[in-house]
PDB file of C-alpha atoms in Angstrom:
ATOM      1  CA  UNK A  26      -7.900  21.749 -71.991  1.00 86.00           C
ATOM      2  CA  UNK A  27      -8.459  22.034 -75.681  1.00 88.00           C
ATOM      3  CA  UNK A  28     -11.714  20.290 -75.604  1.00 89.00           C
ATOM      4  CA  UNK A  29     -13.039  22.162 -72.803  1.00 90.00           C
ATOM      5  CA  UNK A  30     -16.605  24.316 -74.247  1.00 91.00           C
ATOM      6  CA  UNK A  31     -16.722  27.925 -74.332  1.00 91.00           C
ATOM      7  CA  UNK A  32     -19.842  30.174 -74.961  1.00 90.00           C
ATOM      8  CA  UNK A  33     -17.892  33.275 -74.807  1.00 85.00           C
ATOM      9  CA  UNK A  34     -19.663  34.448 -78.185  1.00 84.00           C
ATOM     10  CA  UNK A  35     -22.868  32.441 -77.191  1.00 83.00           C
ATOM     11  CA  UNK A  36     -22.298  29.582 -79.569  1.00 89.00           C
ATOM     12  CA  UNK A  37     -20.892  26.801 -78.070  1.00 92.00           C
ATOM     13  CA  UNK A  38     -17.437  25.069 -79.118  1.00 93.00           C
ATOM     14  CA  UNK A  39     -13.887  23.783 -78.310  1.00 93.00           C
ATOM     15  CA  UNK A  40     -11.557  25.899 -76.864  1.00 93.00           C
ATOM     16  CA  UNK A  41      -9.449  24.747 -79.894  1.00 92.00           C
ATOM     17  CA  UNK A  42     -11.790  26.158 -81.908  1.00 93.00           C
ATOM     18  CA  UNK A  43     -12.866  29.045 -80.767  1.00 91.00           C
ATOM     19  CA  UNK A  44      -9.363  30.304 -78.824  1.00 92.00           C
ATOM     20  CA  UNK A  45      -5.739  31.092 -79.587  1.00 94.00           C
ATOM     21  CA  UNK A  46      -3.299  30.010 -77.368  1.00 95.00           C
ATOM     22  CA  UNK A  47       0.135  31.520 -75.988  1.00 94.00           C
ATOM     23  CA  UNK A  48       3.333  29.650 -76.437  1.00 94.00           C
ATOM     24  CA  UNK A  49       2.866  27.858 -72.790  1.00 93.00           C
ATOM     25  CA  UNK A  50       0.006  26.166 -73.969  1.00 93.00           C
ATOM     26  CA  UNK A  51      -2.608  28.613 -72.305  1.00 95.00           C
ATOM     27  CA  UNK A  52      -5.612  29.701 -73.405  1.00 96.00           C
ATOM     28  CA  UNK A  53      -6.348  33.311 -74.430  1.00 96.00           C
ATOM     29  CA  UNK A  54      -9.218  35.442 -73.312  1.00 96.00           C
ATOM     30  CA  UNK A  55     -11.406  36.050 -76.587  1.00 93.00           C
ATOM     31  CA  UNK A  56     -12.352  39.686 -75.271  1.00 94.00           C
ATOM     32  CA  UNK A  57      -8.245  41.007 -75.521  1.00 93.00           C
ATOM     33  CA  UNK A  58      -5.782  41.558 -72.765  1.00 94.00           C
ATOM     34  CA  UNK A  59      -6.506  42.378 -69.280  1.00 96.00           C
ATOM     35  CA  UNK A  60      -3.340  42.711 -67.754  1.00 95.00           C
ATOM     36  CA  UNK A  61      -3.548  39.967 -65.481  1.00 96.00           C
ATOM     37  CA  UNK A  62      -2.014  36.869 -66.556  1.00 94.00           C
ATOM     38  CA  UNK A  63      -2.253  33.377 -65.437  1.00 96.00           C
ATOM     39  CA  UNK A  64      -5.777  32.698 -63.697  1.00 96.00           C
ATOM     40  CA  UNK A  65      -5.886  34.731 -61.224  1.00 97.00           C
ATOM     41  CA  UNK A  66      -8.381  34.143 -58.973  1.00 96.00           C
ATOM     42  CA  UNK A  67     -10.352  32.221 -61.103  1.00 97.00           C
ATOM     43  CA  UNK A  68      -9.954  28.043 -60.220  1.00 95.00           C
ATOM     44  CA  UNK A  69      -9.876  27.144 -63.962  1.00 95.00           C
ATOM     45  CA  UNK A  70      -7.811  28.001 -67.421  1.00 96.00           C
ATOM     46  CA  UNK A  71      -9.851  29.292 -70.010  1.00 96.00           C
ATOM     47  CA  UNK A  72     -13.544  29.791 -69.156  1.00 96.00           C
ATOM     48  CA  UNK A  73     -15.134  29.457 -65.634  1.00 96.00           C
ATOM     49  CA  UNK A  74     -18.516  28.935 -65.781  1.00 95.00           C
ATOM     50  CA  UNK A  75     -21.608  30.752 -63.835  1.00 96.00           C
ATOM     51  CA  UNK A  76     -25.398  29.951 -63.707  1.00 96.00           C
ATOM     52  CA  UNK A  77     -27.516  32.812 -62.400  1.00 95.00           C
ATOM     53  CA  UNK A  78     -31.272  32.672 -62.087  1.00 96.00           C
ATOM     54  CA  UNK A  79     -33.269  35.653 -62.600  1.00 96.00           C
ATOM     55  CA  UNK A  80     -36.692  35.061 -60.613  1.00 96.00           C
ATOM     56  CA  UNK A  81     -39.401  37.331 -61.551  1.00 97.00           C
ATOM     57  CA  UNK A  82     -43.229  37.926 -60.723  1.00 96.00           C
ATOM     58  CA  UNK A  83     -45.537  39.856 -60.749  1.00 97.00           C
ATOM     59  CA  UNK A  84     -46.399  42.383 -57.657  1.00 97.00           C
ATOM     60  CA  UNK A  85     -49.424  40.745 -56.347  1.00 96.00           C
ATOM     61  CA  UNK A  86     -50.755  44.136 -54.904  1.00 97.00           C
ATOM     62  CA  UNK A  87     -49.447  46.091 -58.290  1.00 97.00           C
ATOM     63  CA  UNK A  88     -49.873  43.835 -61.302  1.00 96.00           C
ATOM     64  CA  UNK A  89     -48.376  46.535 -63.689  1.00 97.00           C
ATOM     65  CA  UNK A  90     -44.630  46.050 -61.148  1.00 97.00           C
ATOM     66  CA  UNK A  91     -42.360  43.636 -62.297  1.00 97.00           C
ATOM     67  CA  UNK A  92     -40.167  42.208 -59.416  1.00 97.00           C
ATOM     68  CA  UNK A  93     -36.798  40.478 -59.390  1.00 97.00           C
ATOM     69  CA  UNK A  94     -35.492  38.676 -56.267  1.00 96.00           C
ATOM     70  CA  UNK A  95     -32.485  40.042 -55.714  1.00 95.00           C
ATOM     71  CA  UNK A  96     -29.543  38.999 -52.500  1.00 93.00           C
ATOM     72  CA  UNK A  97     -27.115  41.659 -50.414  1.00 92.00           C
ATOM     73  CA  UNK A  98     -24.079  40.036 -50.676  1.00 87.00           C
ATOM     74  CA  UNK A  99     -22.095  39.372 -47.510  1.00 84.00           C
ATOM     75  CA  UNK A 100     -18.521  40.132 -48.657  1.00 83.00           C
ATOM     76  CA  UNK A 101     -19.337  43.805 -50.556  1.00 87.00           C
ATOM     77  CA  UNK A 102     -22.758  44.381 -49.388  1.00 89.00           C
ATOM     78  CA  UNK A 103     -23.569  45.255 -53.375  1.00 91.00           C
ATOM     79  CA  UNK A 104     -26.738  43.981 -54.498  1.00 94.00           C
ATOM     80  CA  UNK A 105     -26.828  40.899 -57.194  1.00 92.00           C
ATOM     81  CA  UNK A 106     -28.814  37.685 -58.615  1.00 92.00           C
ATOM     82  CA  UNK A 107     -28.591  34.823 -56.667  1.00 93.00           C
ATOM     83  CA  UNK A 108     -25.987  32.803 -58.717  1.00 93.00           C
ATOM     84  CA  UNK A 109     -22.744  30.864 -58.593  1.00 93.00           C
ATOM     85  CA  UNK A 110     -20.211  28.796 -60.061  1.00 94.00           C
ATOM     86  CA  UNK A 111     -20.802  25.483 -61.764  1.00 95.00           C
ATOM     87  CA  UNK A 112     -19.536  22.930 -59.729  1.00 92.00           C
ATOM     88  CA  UNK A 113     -18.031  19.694 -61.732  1.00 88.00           C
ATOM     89  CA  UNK A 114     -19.809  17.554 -63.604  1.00 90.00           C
ATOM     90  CA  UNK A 115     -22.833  19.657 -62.089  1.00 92.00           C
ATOM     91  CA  UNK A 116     -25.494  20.739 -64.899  1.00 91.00           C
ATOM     92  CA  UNK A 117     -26.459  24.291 -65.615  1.00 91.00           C
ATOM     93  CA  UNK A 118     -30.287  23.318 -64.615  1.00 90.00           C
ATOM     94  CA  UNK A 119     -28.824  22.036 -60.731  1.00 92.00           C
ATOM     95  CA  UNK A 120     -26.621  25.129 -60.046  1.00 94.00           C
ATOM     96  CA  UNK A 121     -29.481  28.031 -61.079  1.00 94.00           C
ATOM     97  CA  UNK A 122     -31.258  26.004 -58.368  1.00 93.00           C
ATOM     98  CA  UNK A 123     -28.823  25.010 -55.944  1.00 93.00           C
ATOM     99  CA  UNK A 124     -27.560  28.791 -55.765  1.00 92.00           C
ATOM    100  CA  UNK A 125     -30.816  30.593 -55.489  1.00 93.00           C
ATOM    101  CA  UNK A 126     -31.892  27.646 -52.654  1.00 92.00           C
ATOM    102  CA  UNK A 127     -28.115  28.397 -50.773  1.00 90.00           C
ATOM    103  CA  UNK A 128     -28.187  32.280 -50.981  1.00 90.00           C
ATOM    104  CA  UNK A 129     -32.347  33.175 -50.881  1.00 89.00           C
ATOM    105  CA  UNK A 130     -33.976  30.683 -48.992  1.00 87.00           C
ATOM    106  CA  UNK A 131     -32.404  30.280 -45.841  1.00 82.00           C
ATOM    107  CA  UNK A 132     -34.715  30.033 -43.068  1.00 85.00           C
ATOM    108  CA  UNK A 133     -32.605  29.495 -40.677  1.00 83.00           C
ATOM    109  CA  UNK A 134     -34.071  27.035 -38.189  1.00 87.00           C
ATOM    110  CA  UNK A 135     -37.554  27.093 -38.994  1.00 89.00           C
ATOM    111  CA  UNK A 136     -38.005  23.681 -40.941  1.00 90.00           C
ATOM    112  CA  UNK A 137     -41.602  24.065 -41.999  1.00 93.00           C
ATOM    113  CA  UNK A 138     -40.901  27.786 -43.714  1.00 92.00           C
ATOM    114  CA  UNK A 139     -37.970  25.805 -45.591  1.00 91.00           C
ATOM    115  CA  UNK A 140     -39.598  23.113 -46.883  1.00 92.00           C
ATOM    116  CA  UNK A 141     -42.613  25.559 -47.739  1.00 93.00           C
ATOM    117  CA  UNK A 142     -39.805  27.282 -49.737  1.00 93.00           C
ATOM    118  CA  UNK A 143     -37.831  24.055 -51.172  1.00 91.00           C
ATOM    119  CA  UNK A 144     -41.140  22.773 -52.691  1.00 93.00           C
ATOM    120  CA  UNK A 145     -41.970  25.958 -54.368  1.00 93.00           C
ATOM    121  CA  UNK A 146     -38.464  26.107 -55.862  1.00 93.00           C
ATOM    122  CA  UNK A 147     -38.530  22.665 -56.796  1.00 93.00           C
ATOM    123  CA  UNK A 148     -42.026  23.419 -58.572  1.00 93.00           C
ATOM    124  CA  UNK A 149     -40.386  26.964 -60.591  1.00 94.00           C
ATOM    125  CA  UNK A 150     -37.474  25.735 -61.265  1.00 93.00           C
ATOM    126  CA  UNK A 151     -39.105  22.903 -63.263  1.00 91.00           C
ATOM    127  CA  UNK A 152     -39.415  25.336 -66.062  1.00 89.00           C
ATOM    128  CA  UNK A 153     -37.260  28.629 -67.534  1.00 93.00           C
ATOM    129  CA  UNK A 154     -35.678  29.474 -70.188  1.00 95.00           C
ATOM    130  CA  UNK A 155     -32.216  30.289 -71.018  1.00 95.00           C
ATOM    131  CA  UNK A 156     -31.708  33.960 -71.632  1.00 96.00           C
ATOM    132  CA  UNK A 157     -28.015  34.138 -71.952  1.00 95.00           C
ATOM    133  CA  UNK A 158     -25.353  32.472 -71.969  1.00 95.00           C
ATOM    134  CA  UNK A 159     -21.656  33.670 -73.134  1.00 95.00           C
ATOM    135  CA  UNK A 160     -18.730  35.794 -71.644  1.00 95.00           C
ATOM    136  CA  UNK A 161     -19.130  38.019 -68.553  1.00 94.00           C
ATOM    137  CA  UNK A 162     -17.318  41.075 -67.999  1.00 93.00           C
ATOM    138  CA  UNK A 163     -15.850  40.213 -64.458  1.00 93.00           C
ATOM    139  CA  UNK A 164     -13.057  41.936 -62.489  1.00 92.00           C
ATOM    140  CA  UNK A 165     -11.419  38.484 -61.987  1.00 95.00           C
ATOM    141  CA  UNK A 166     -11.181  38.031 -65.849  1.00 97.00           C
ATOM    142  CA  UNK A 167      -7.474  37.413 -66.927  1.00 98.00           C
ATOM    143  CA  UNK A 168      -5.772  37.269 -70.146  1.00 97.00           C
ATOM    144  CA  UNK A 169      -6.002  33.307 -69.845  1.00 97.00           C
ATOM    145  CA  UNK A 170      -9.332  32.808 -67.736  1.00 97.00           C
ATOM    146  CA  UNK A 171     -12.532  34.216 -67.838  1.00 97.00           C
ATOM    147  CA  UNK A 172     -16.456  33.679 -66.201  1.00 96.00           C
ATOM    148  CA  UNK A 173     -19.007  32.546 -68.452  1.00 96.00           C
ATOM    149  CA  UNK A 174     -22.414  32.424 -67.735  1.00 95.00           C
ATOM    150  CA  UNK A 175     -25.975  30.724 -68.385  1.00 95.00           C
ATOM    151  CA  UNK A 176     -28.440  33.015 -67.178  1.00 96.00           C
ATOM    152  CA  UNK A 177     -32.042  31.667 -67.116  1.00 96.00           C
ATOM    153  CA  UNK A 178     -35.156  33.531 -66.342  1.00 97.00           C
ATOM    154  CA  UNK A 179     -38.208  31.945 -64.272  1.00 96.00           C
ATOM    155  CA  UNK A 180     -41.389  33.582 -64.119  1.00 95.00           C
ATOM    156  CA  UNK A 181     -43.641  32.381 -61.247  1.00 91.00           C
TER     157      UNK A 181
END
């Protein structure tokens, strides 16, 4: 656990480094007390990471619009970028992709629309930058785990 990374403060190092820890053996959240302990709902001690993609262009009718895709979420119906959790041993680079594939481009059953849509992913996601990466202020946050994220931005 004490070798695990953590970006909380954007620079990355050991949880032995950059964490105190209670007299269990737990790691404690960098940002102060929540008043939640243990991890909550979070599947991990310490930091839980996040990737989230932020896809912009352009507004090919509007050049002087930015747009951001954006997804309705199904459990709160509040709007969000198309991210998720790093899964294990999964890099940051797979998940931005895998997430925004999984929760913007489902076409349901129409196979050439999707692989229309895979290819152009494949082809954007070849590039972007990383914009942030550190703590996120989360409601599942505990005192002993917390979300991190990577958040890249890809410009087609």
């Amino acid at each position: 656990l004490m070798e695990r990374k953590t970006y909380f403060d954007g620079v990355e190092r050991t949880l032995k480094e950059a964490c105190t820890f209670d007299e269990n053996g737990a790691p404690l959240n960098p940002r102060g007390r929540t008043g939640m302990a243990e991890r909550g709902l979070l599947g991990k001690w310490g930091p839980n990471y996040a990737a989230d993609p932020i896809v912009t262009r352009f507004d090919p009718e509007n050049p002087s619009k930015l747009q951001v895709v954006a997804i309705q979420r199904k459990d709160t119906g509040q709007w969000a970028l198309p991210g998720g959790m790093v899964d294990a041993g999964e890099n940051v680079s797979a998940t931005v992709k895998r997430e925004f594939t999984e929760e913007a481009g489902d076409f349901g059953s129409d196979k050439r629309q999707q692989s229309e849509f895979n290819a152009k992913v494949t082809e954007l996601f070849s590039g972007g930058r990383v914009v942030y990466r550190g703590y996120v202020d989360d409601p599942r946050n505990t005192d002993n785990a917390w979300m991190e994220t990577v958040a890249m931005h890809f410009h087609c």
